[in-house]
CSV table of C-alpha atoms and ligand atoms in Angstrom, one decimal:
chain,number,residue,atom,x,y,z
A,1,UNK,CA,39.2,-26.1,-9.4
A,2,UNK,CA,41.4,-29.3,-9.0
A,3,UNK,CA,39.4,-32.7,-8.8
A,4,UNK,CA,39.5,-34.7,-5.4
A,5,UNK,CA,37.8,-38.5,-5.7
A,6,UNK,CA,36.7,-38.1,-1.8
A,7,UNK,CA,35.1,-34.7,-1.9
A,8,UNK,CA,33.3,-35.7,-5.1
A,9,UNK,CA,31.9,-38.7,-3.3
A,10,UNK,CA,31.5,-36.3,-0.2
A,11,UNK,CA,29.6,-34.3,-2.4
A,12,UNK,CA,27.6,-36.8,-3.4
A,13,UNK,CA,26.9,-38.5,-0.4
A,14,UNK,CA,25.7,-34.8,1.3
A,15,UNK,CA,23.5,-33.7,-1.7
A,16,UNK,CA,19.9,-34.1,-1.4
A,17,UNK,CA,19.4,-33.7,-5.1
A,18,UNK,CA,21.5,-34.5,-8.0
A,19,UNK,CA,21.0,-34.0,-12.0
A,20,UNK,CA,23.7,-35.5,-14.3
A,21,UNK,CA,23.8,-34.5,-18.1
A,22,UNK,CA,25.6,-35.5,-21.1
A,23,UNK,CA,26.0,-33.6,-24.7
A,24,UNK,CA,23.5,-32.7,-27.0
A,25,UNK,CA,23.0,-35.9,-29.4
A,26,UNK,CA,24.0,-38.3,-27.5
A,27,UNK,CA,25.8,-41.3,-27.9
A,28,UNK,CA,26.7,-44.6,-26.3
A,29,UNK,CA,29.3,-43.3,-23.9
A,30,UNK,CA,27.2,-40.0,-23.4
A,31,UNK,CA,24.1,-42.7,-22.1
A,32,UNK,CA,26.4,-45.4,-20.7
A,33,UNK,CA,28.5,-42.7,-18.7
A,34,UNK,CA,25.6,-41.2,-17.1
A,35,UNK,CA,23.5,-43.9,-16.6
A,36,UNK,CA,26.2,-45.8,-15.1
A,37,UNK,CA,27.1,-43.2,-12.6
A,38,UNK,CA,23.2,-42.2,-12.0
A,39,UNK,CA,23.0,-46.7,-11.3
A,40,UNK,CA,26.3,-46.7,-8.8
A,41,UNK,CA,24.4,-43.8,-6.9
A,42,UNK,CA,21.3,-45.3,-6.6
A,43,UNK,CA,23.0,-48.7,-6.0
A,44,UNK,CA,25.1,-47.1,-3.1
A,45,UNK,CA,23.7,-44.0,-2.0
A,46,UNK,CA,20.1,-44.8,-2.1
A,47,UNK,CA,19.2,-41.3,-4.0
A,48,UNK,CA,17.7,-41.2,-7.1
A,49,UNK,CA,19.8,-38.9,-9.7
A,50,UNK,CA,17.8,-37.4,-12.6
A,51,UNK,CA,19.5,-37.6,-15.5
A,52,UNK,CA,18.5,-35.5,-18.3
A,53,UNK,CA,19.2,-36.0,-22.1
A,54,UNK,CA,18.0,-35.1,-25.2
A,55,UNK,CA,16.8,-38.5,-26.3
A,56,UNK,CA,18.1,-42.3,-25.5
A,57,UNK,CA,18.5,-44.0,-29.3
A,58,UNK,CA,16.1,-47.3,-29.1
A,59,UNK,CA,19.1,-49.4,-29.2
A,60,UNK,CA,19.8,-48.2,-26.0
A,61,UNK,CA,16.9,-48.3,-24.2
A,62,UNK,CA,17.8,-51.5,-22.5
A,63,UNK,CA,19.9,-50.0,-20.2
A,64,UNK,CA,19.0,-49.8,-16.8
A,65,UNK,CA,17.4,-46.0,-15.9
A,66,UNK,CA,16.8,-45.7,-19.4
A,67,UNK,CA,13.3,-45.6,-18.7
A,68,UNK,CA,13.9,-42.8,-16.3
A,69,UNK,CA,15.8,-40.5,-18.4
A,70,UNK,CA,14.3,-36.6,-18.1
A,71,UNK,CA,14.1,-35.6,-22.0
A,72,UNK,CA,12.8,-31.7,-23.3
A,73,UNK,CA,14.8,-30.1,-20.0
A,74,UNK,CA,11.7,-28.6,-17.9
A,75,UNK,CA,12.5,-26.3,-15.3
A,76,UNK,CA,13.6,-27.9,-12.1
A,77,UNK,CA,14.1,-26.3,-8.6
A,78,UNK,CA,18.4,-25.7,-8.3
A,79,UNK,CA,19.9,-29.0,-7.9
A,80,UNK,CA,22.6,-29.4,-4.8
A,81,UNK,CA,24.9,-31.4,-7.2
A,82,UNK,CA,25.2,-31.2,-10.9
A,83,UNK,CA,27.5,-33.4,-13.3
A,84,UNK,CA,27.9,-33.0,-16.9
A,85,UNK,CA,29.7,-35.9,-18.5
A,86,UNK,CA,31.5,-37.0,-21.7
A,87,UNK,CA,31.3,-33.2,-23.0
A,88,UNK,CA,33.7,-30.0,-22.6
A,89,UNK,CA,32.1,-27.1,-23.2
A,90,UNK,CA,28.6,-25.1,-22.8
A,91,UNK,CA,27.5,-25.5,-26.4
A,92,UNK,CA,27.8,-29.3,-26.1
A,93,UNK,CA,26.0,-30.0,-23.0
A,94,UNK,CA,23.1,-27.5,-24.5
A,95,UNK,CA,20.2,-27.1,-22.7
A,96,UNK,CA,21.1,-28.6,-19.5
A,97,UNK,CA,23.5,-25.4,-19.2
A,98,UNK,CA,20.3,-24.2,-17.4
A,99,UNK,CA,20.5,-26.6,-14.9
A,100,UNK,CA,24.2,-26.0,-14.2
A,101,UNK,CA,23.8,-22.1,-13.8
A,102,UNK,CA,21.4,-22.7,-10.5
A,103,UNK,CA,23.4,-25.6,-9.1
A,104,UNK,CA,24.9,-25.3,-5.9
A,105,UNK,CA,27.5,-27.8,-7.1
A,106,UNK,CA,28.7,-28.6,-10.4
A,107,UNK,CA,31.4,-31.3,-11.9
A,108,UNK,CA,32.9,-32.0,-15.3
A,109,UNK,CA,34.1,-35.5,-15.8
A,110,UNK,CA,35.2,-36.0,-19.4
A,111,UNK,CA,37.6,-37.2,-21.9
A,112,UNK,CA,37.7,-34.8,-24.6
A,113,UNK,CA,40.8,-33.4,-25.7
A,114,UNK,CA,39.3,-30.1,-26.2
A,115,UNK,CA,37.1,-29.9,-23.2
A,116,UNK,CA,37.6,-26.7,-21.7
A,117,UNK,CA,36.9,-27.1,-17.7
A,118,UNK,CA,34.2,-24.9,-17.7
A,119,UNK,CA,32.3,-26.5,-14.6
A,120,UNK,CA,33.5,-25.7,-10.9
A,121,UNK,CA,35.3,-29.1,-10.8
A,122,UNK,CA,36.7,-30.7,-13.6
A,123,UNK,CA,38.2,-34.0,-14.2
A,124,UNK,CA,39.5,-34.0,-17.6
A,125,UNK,CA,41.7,-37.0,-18.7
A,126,UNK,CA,42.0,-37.0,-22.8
A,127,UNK,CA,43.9,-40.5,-22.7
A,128,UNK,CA,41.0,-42.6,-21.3
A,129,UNK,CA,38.9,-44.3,-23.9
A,130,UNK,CA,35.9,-43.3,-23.2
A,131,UNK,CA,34.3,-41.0,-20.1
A,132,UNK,CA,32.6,-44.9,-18.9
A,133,UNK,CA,36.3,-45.7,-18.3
A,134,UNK,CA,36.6,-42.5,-15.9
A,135,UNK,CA,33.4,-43.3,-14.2
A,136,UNK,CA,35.0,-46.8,-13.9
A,137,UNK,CA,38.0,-45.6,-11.8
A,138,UNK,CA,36.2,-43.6,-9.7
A,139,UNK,CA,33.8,-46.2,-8.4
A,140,UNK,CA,34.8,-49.2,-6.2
A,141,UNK,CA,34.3,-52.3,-8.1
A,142,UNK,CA,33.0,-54.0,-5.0
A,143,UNK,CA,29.8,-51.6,-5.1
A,144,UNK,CA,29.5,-52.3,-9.1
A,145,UNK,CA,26.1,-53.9,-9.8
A,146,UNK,CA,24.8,-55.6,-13.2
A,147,UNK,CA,23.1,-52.6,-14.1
A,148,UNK,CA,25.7,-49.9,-13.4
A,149,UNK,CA,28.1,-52.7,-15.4
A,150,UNK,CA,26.4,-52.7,-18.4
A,151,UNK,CA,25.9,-48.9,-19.3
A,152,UNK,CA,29.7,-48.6,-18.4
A,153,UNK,CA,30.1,-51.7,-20.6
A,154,UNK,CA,28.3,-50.3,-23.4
A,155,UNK,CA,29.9,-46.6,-22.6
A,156,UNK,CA,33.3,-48.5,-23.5
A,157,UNK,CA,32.4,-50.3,-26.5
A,158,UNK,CA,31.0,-47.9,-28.3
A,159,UNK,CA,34.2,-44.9,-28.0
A,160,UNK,CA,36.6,-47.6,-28.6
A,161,UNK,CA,34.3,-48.8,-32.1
A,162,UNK,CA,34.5,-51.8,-30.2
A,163,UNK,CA,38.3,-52.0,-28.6
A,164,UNK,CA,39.4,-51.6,-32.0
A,165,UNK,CA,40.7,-47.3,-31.8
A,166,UNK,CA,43.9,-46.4,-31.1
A,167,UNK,CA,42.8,-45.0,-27.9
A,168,UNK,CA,42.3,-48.4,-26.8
A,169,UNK,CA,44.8,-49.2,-23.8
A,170,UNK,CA,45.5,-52.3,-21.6
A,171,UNK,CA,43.2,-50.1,-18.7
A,172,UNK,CA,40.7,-49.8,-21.3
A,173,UNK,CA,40.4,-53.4,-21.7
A,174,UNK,CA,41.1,-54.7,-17.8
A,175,UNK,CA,38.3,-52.1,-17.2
A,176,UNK,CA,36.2,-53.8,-19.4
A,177,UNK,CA,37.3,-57.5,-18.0
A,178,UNK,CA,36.2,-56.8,-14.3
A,179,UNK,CA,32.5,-55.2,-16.2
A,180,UNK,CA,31.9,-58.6,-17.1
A,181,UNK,CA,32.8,-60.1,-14.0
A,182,UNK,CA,29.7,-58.0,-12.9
A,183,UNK,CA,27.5,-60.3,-15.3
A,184,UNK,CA,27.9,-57.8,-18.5
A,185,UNK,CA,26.4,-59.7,-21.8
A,186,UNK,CA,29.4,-58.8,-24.3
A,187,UNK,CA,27.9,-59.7,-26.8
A,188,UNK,CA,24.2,-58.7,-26.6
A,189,UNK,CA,26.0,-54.9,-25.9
A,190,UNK,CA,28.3,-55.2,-28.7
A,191,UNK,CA,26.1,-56.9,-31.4
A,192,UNK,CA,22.7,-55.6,-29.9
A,193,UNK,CA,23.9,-51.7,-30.0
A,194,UNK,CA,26.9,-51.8,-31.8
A,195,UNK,CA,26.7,-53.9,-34.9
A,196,UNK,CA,23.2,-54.6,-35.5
A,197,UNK,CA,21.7,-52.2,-37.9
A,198,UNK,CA,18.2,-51.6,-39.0
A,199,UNK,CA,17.0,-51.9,-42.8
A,200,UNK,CA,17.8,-48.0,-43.2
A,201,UNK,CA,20.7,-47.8,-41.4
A,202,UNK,CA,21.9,-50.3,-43.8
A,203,UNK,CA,20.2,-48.8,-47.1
A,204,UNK,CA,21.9,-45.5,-46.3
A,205,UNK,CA,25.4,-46.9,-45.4
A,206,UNK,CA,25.5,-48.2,-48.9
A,207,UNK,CA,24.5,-45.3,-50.4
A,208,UNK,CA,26.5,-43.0,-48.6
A,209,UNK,CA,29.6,-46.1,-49.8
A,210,UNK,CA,28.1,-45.9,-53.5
A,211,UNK,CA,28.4,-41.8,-53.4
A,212,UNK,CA,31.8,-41.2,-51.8
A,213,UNK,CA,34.5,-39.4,-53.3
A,214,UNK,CA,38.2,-39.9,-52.7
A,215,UNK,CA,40.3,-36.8,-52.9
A,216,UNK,CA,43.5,-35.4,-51.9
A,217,UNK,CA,45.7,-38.3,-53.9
A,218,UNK,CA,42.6,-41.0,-51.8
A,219,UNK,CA,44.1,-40.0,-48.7
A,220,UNK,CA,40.6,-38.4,-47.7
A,221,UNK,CA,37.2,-39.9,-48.2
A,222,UNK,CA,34.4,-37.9,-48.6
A,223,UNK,CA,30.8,-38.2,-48.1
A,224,UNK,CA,27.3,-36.2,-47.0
A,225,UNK,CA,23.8,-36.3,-46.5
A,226,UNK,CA,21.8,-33.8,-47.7
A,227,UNK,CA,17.8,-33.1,-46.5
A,228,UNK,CA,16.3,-34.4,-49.8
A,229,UNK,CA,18.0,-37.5,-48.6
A,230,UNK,CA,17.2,-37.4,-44.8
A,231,UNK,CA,13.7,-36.2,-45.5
A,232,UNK,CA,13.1,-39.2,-48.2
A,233,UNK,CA,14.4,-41.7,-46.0
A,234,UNK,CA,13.0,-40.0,-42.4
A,235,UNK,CA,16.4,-39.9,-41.3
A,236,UNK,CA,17.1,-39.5,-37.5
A,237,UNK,CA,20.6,-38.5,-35.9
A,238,UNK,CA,21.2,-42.4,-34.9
A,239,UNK,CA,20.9,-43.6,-38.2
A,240,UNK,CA,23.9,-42.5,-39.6
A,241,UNK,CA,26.1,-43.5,-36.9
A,242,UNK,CA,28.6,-46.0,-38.0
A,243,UNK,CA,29.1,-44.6,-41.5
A,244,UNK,CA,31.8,-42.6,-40.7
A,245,UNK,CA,33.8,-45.9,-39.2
A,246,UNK,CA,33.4,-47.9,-42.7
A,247,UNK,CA,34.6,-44.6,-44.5
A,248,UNK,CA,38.0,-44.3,-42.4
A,249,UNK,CA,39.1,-47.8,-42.9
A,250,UNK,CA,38.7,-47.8,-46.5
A,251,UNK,CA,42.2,-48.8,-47.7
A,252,UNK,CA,45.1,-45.8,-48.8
A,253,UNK,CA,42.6,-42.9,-46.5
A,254,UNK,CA,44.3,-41.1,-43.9
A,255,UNK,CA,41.3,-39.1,-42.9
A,256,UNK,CA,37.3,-39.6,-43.6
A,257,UNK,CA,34.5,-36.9,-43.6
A,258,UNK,CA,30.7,-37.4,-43.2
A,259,UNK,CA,28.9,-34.4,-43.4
A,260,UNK,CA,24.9,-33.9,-42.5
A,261,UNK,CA,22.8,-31.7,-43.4
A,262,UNK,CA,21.2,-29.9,-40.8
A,263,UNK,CA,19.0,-26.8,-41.9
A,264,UNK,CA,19.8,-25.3,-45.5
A,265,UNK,CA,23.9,-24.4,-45.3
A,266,UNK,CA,24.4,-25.4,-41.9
A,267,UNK,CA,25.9,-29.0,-41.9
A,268,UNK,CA,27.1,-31.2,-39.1
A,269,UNK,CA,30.7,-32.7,-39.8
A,270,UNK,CA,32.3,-36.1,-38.2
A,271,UNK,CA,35.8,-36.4,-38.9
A,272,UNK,CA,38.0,-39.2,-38.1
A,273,UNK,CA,42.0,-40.1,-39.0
A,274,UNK,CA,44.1,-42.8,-38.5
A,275,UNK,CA,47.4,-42.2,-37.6
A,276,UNK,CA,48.6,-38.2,-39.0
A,277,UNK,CA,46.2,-35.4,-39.1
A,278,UNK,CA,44.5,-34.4,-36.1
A,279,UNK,CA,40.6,-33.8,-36.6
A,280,UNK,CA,40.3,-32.0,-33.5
A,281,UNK,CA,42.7,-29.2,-34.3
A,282,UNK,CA,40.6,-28.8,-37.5
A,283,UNK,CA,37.0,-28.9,-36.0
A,284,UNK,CA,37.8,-26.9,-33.2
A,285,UNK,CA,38.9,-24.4,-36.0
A,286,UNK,CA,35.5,-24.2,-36.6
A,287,UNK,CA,33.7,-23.8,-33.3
A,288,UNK,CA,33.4,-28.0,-32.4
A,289,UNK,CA,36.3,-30.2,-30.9
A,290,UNK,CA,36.6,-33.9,-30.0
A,291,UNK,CA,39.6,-35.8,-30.0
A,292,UNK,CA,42.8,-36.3,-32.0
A,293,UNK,CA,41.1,-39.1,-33.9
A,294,UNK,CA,37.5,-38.6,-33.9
A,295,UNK,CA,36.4,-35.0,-34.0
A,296,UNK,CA,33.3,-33.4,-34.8
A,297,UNK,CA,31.6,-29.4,-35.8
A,298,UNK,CA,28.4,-27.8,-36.9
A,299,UNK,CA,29.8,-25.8,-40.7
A,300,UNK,CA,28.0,-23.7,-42.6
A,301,UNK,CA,28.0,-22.9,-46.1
A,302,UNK,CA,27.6,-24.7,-49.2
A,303,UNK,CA,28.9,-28.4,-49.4
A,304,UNK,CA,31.6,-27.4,-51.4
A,305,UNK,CA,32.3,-24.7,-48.8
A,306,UNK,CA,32.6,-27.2,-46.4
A,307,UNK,CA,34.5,-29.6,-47.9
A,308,UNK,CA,36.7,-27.2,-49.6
A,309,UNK,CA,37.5,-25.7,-45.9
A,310,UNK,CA,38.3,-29.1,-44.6
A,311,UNK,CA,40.8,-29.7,-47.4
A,312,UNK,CA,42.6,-27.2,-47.0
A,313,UNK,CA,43.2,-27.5,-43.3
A,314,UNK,CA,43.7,-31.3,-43.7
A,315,UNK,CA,46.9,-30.7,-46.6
A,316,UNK,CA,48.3,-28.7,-44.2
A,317,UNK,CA,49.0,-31.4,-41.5
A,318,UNK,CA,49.5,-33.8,-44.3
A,319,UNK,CA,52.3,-31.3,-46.0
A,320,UNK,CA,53.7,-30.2,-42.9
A,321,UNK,CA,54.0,-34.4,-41.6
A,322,UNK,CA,56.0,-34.4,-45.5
B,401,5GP,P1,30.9,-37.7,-33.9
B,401,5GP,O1,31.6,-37.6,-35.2
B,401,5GP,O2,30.7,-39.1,-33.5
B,401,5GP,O3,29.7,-36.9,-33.8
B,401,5GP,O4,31.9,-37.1,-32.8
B,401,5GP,C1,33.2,-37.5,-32.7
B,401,5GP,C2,33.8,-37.0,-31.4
B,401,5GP,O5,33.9,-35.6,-31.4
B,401,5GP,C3,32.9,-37.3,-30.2
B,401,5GP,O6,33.8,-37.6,-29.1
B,401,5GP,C4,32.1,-36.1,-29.9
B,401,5GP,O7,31.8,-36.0,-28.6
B,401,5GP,C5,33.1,-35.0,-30.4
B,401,5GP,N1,32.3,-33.9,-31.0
B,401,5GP,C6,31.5,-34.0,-32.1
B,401,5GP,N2,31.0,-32.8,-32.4
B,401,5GP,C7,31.5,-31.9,-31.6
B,401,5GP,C8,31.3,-30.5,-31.4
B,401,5GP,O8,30.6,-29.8,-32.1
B,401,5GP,N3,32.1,-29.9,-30.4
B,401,5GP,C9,32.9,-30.6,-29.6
B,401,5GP,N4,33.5,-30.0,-28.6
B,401,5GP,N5,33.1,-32.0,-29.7
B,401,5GP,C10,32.4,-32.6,-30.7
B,402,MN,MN1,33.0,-40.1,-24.9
């Protein structure tokens, strides 16, 4: 079903209860998105939305609700209104599928290239930045306070790798602009949970630097983390994050990989390119999605299976662009 900005407020302003959920592993536009929307509501609607996810990284748990956040997805009597954001399909959203299934209501509000409408409503829009952005246009800025400000704020920064992505637009950063009329700290967001990274985080970057391999004449950078390594190091899912950026703007590479191990031959891929191959074709390829630029799957196999498979898919587009 087509989207409409008024019935989704309707909706909202009718519901007595409301659960809003983002994907499995969450990052900063998966917490900013639905904390900021859960803020507006309680801001303007005086109801409380639960919002369920399947953790809040530390370096997030500044942000206003954070406290709040429903983790583990107990069973809950059949919301009136449910909303998944920032993912496109029932594998990503994961668990909270459950809630979705007894909802009276549900909406999709997302930005992934590859998100599939599978709610009732869906607003889809691939060319925004980051699903904070859409969140962004569909509140009235008037009725935007502090807190609502800063997880749309942080939402932002961290899909654009700080403003600095291609899919960085002028409304990206005017969005942005009127957040910090609303009192947003730039930089504690953007240093506090962007750039500032803990002694492992660190220790890890390097090594994953120190161990990467450039194929495909270095227009590909390769790296991974096996479970010796996560398991010596106590690894969680937010301490690799930023790797992956430092890999793609390595100088000559077209395209970087960072693969993860999750259980023994099953591996968790982040891709990202910078201006030929698209990462989403190839990860949706194998089961995950994302965007033209930033793209991500769950492989199994061997890591040479893996990165053999990626390869290959990846000379194609870079043949084909010949
Ligand atoms: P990351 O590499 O940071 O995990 O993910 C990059 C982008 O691809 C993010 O926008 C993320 O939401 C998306 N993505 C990552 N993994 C998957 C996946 O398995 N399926 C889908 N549909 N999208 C994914
Ligand atoms: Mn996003």
């Amino acid at each position: 079903m087509a989207f409409e900005k008024q019935t989704f407020w309707e909706d909202i302003s009718t519901a007595n209860t409301i659960g809003i959920a983002g994907h499995i592993r969450p990052d900063g536009d998966c917490v900013g998105s639905t904390l900021g929307l859960a803020a507006y509501i309680r801001d303007n609607y005086g109801k409380e939305p639960e919002v369920f996810l399947e953790e809040v990284p530390v370096a997030f748990s500044f942000i206003e609700g954070a406290e709040r956040v429903v983790t583990g997805y107990p069973s809950r009597e059949p919301f009136d209104l449910f909303i998944a954001l920032d993912c496109g399909d029932d594998g990503r959203l994961g668990k909270a599928m459950n809630y979705v299934k007894s909802a009276k209501k549900t909406y999709c509000i997302d930005h992934h290239a590859t998100s599939n409408g599978f709610l009732e409503n869906n607003l889809v829009l691939p060319d925004s930045a980051a699903t904070a952005q859409i969140i962004y246009t569909l509140c009235e800025d008037s009725k935007i306070r502090k807190g609502a400000a800063e997880a749309l704020y942080l939402g932002i920064v961290h899909d654009t790798g700080v403003f600095k992505h291609s899919c960085t637009t002028r409304e990206t950063m005017e969005v942005a602009g009127a957040l910090l009329d609303h009192g947003v700290s730039s930089s504690r967001i953007i240093d506090g949970t962007f750039y500032e990274k803990t002694y492992l985080q660190n220790q890890i970057l390097g090594r994953c630097l120190m161990e990467s391999v450039l194929c495909l004449d270095g227009k590909v950078i390769f790296s991974s983390i096996d479970r010796k390594i996560i398991n010596l190091y106590g690894l969680g899912p937010s301490d690799t994050e930023g790797i992956i950026d430092q890999l793609r703007v390595t100088k000559g590479v077209e395209v970087a990989i960072l693969i993860r191990e999750l259980t023994p031959r099953s591996w968790r891929v982040s891709m990202r390119s910078c201006e030929i191959v698209d990462v989403s074709k190839i990860c949706s390829m194998f089961g995950g999605g994302g965007h033209v630029r930033a793209a991500g799957a769950t492989m199994s196999g061997s890591r040479r299976d893996v990165i053999n498979n990626l390869l290959a898919e990846i000379e194609k587009q870079l043949t084909a662009e010949e």
